[in-house]
CSV table of C-alpha atoms in Angstrom, one decimal:
chain,number,residue,atom,x,y,z
A,10,MET,CA,28.3,-20.9,7.0
A,11,ALA,CA,26.6,-17.9,6.1
A,12,LEU,CA,24.5,-16.4,3.3
A,13,LYS,CA,26.4,-15.1,0.3
A,14,TYR,CA,26.2,-12.9,-2.2
A,15,HIS,CA,27.3,-11.4,-5.4
A,16,VAL,CA,26.3,-9.2,-8.1
A,17,ILE,CA,26.1,-9.7,-11.9
A,18,PRO,CA,25.0,-6.7,-13.8
A,19,VAL,CA,22.7,-7.4,-16.7
A,20,THR,CA,21.0,-5.5,-19.4
A,21,PRO,CA,21.3,-2.3,-21.2
A,22,PHE,CA,19.9,-0.5,-17.8
A,23,ALA,CA,23.0,-2.2,-16.1
A,24,GLN,CA,20.4,-3.8,-13.3
A,25,ASN,CA,21.8,-5.3,-10.7
A,26,CYS,CA,20.8,-9.2,-10.6
A,27,SER,CA,21.9,-10.9,-7.4
A,28,VAL,CA,23.2,-14.5,-6.6
A,29,LEU,CA,22.1,-15.4,-3.2
A,30,TRP,CA,23.5,-19.0,-2.2
A,31,CYS,CA,23.7,-20.7,1.0
A,32,ASP,CA,27.1,-21.7,1.7
A,33,ALA,CA,26.3,-25.0,3.6
A,34,SER,CA,24.5,-26.2,1.1
A,35,ARG,CA,25.6,-24.6,-2.0
A,36,LYS,CA,22.0,-23.2,-2.9
A,37,ALA,CA,21.5,-21.1,-4.9
A,38,ALA,CA,19.1,-18.3,-5.5
A,39,VAL,CA,18.9,-15.3,-8.5
A,40,VAL,CA,17.1,-12.5,-7.8
A,41,ASP,CA,16.0,-9.7,-10.4
A,42,ALA,CA,16.8,-12.2,-13.4
A,43,GLY,CA,16.0,-9.2,-15.9
A,44,GLY,CA,18.3,-10.8,-18.7
A,45,ASP,CA,21.8,-12.1,-20.5
A,46,ILE,CA,20.7,-15.3,-18.8
A,47,GLU,CA,23.6,-16.8,-20.4
A,48,ARG,CA,25.9,-14.7,-18.3
A,49,ILE,CA,23.8,-15.5,-15.4
A,50,GLN,CA,24.0,-19.1,-15.9
A,51,ALA,CA,27.8,-19.4,-16.5
A,52,TRP,CA,29.0,-17.4,-13.3
A,53,VAL,CA,26.4,-19.6,-11.3
A,54,ASP,CA,27.7,-23.4,-13.0
A,55,SER,CA,31.6,-21.6,-12.3
A,56,GLN,CA,30.7,-21.8,-8.8
A,57,GLY,CA,29.3,-25.1,-8.3
A,58,LEU,CA,26.1,-23.7,-6.9
A,59,ALA,CA,22.5,-25.5,-7.8
A,60,VAL,CA,19.5,-23.0,-8.0
A,61,GLU,CA,16.4,-23.9,-6.4
A,62,LYS,CA,14.6,-20.6,-7.1
A,63,LEU,CA,14.0,-17.4,-8.5
A,64,LEU,CA,13.1,-14.0,-6.9
A,65,LEU,CA,11.5,-10.8,-8.1
A,66,THR,CA,11.4,-7.7,-6.6
A,67,HIS,CA,9.1,-5.7,-9.4
A,68,GLY,CA,8.0,-6.3,-12.4
A,69,HIS,CA,9.7,-4.3,-14.7
A,70,ILE,CA,11.1,-5.2,-17.9
A,71,ASP,CA,15.1,-4.6,-16.7
A,72,HIS,CA,14.2,-6.7,-13.0
A,73,ALA,CA,11.9,-9.2,-14.9
A,74,GLY,CA,12.4,-9.4,-18.5
A,75,GLY,CA,14.8,-12.8,-18.0
A,76,ALA,CA,13.1,-14.4,-15.4
A,77,ALA,CA,10.6,-16.8,-16.9
A,78,ARG,CA,13.2,-17.8,-19.6
A,79,LEU,CA,16.1,-19.0,-16.8
A,80,ALA,CA,13.5,-20.4,-14.7
A,81,GLU,CA,12.6,-22.8,-17.6
A,82,ARG,CA,15.8,-23.4,-18.5
A,83,LEU,CA,16.9,-24.3,-14.7
A,84,GLY,CA,14.0,-26.3,-14.6
A,85,VAL,CA,13.1,-24.1,-11.1
A,86,GLU,CA,9.9,-21.9,-9.8
A,87,ILE,CA,9.5,-18.1,-9.1
A,88,GLU,CA,8.6,-16.5,-6.1
A,89,GLY,CA,7.8,-13.4,-5.8
A,90,PRO,CA,6.9,-10.3,-6.2
A,91,GLU,CA,3.4,-9.2,-4.1
A,92,ARG,CA,0.2,-10.4,-6.0
A,93,SER,CA,-0.9,-6.1,-7.1
A,94,GLU,CA,2.1,-6.5,-9.3
A,95,SER,CA,0.7,-8.6,-12.4
A,96,PHE,CA,0.3,-4.7,-13.1
A,97,TRP,CA,3.4,-4.4,-14.5
A,98,LEU,CA,4.2,-8.3,-14.9
A,99,ASP,CA,1.2,-8.3,-17.3
A,100,GLN,CA,3.0,-5.9,-19.8
A,101,LEU,CA,6.5,-7.6,-20.3
A,102,PRO,CA,5.4,-7.7,-23.5
A,103,THR,CA,4.8,-3.8,-23.9
A,104,GLN,CA,7.6,-3.3,-22.0
A,105,GLY,CA,10.1,-4.9,-23.8
A,106,GLN,CA,9.7,-3.3,-27.0
A,107,MET,CA,9.4,0.2,-25.5
A,108,PHE,CA,13.2,-0.4,-24.8
A,109,GLY,CA,14.1,-2.6,-27.4
A,110,PHE,CA,14.4,-5.3,-24.6
A,111,PRO,CA,13.9,-9.1,-25.8
A,112,ARG,CA,10.4,-9.9,-25.7
A,113,SER,CA,9.6,-11.4,-22.8
A,114,GLU,CA,5.6,-13.1,-22.1
A,115,PRO,CA,3.6,-12.2,-19.6
A,116,LEU,CA,5.2,-13.6,-16.5
A,117,THR,CA,2.9,-15.1,-13.1
A,118,PRO,CA,5.4,-16.6,-10.7
A,119,GLN,CA,4.5,-19.4,-8.7
A,120,ARG,CA,4.6,-18.2,-5.1
A,121,TRP,CA,2.7,-14.7,-5.0
A,122,LEU,CA,4.8,-12.9,-1.5
A,123,GLU,CA,3.1,-10.5,1.2
A,124,GLU,CA,4.6,-8.5,3.8
A,125,GLY,CA,5.7,-11.1,6.9
A,126,ASP,CA,6.0,-13.8,4.4
A,127,THR,CA,9.5,-15.6,4.1
A,128,VAL,CA,11.5,-17.4,2.0
A,129,THR,CA,14.6,-19.5,1.8
A,130,VAL,CA,17.6,-19.8,-0.1
A,131,GLY,CA,19.2,-23.7,1.0
A,132,GLU,CA,19.6,-23.4,5.0
A,133,GLU,CA,19.3,-19.5,5.1
A,134,THR,CA,16.0,-17.4,5.4
A,135,LEU,CA,14.8,-13.9,4.5
A,136,ASN,CA,12.0,-12.0,5.2
A,137,VAL,CA,9.8,-10.1,2.8
A,138,ILE,CA,9.1,-6.7,3.2
A,139,HIS,CA,6.5,-5.5,1.2
A,140,CYS,CA,7.5,-2.0,0.2
A,141,PRO,CA,5.1,-0.2,-2.7
A,142,GLY,CA,5.7,3.3,-3.8
A,143,HIS,CA,8.1,2.9,-7.1
A,144,THR,CA,5.9,0.0,-8.1
A,145,PRO,CA,2.3,-1.4,-6.5
A,146,GLY,CA,3.6,-5.0,-5.6
A,147,HIS,CA,7.4,-4.2,-4.9
A,148,VAL,CA,9.5,-6.7,-2.2
A,149,VAL,CA,12.7,-6.2,-0.8
A,150,PHE,CA,14.4,-9.2,0.2
A,151,HIS,CA,16.1,-9.2,4.6
A,152,SER,CA,18.7,-11.6,5.5
A,153,PRO,CA,18.7,-10.8,9.4
A,154,ALA,CA,21.5,-13.1,10.0
A,155,ALA,CA,23.8,-11.8,7.0
A,156,LYS,CA,22.7,-8.4,7.6
A,157,VAL,CA,22.0,-8.1,4.0
A,158,LEU,CA,19.0,-6.1,2.1
A,159,VAL,CA,17.9,-6.7,-1.5
A,160,ALA,CA,16.6,-3.8,-1.8
A,161,GLY,CA,15.5,-3.9,-6.1
A,162,ASP,CA,14.5,0.1,-6.7
A,163,VAL,CA,13.6,1.0,-3.4
A,164,LEU,CA,16.8,3.0,-1.8
A,165,PHE,CA,19.7,3.9,-3.6
A,166,GLN,CA,23.3,4.7,-2.6
A,167,GLY,CA,22.1,8.7,-2.3
A,168,SER,CA,18.6,8.1,-4.0
A,169,ILE,CA,15.1,6.1,-4.0
A,170,GLY,CA,13.3,4.7,-7.1
A,171,ARG,CA,11.3,7.1,-9.4
A,172,THR,CA,8.1,7.3,-8.4
A,173,ASP,CA,6.9,9.0,-11.8
A,174,PHE,CA,5.9,5.5,-13.5
A,175,PRO,CA,2.4,4.6,-13.3
A,176,MET,CA,1.0,2.9,-10.2
A,177,GLY,CA,4.0,4.7,-8.7
A,178,ASN,CA,3.6,6.4,-4.6
A,179,HIS,CA,6.2,8.9,-3.9
A,180,GLN,CA,4.9,9.0,-0.5
A,181,GLN,CA,4.1,5.2,-0.1
A,182,LEU,CA,7.7,4.7,-1.3
A,183,ILE,CA,9.3,7.6,1.3
A,184,ASP,CA,6.3,5.6,4.3
A,185,ALA,CA,8.1,2.1,2.9
A,186,ILE,CA,11.8,3.8,3.5
A,187,GLN,CA,11.4,5.0,6.8
A,188,GLN,CA,8.9,3.4,8.5
A,189,LYS,CA,10.0,-0.3,7.0
A,190,LEU,CA,14.1,-0.3,6.4
A,191,PHE,CA,15.1,2.1,8.5
A,192,VAL,CA,14.2,0.3,11.8
A,193,LEU,CA,16.7,-2.5,10.7
A,194,PRO,CA,20.4,-2.5,11.8
A,195,ASP,CA,22.2,0.7,10.8
A,196,ASP,CA,25.1,-1.9,9.5
A,197,THR,CA,23.0,-3.8,6.8
A,198,VAL,CA,24.2,-3.9,3.8
A,199,VAL,CA,21.6,-3.0,1.3
A,200,ILE,CA,22.3,-4.3,-2.8
A,201,PRO,CA,20.5,-2.1,-5.0
A,202,GLY,CA,18.9,-2.8,-8.2
A,203,HIS,CA,21.2,-0.5,-9.8
A,204,GLY,CA,24.8,1.2,-8.8
A,205,PRO,CA,27.1,0.8,-5.6
A,206,PHE,CA,26.3,-1.3,-2.3
A,207,THR,CA,25.5,1.1,0.7
A,208,THR,CA,24.1,0.6,4.5
A,209,LEU,CA,20.6,2.0,6.1
A,210,GLY,CA,23.1,3.5,8.4
A,211,ALA,CA,25.1,5.7,5.4
A,212,GLU,CA,21.2,6.5,3.8
A,213,LYS,CA,19.6,7.0,7.3
A,214,ARG,CA,22.2,9.8,7.8
A,215,GLY,CA,22.8,11.4,4.7
A,216,ASN,CA,19.8,10.2,1.8
A,217,PRO,CA,19.1,14.0,0.4
A,218,TYR,CA,15.2,12.3,0.1
A,219,VAL,CA,15.1,10.2,2.9
A,220,ALA,CA,17.3,11.4,5.7
A,221,ASP,CA,16.1,11.9,9.3
A,222,PRO,CA,18.2,15.2,11.0
A,223,ARG,CA,18.3,13.2,14.5
A,224,TYR,CA,20.9,10.5,12.6
A,225,ARG,CA,23.2,13.0,11.3
């Protein structure tokens, strides 16, 4: 019995909405429900999972735009991101207008998360790591037992998150990846916010933005 995961690409930005679930209890969490909530719920229902919470890595519209509606529909609460992400969550209506998304109201999660916190999914526990740079309050979720990292828009296969948005900080992002993520086991599977899965070892050796020549 272990933590399982499945990705459902949502929104025109093909954002990787992740469904995490505890195989023992069949309880689940939906991470970054950016939109297409009917499709998310249909998949969850088809698997016989009971969603107990929603998790957010950060407040960009393609990651958070559908979260409030899905949480209300399922009768569950939202946890994350870190409190400084209110900068983006307060602007969800403006973000939606800018990118042609369905309207989303400003969002305040029931629980803000901080570095060192944990979140539970059924009987499984994930560690919360604050990784600012792409956005100020971005968090990622790490399961040591399952060797999986839900990375949002921090780290991608061969790339890193953009830092040219308001409140972005390139050096903060580099530091977060190298000092917080690259200390985790190399065989950790990375579920990025967009694109294919990778591993921390592969990115440590070959990512042109953050690779360390010592590991090549």
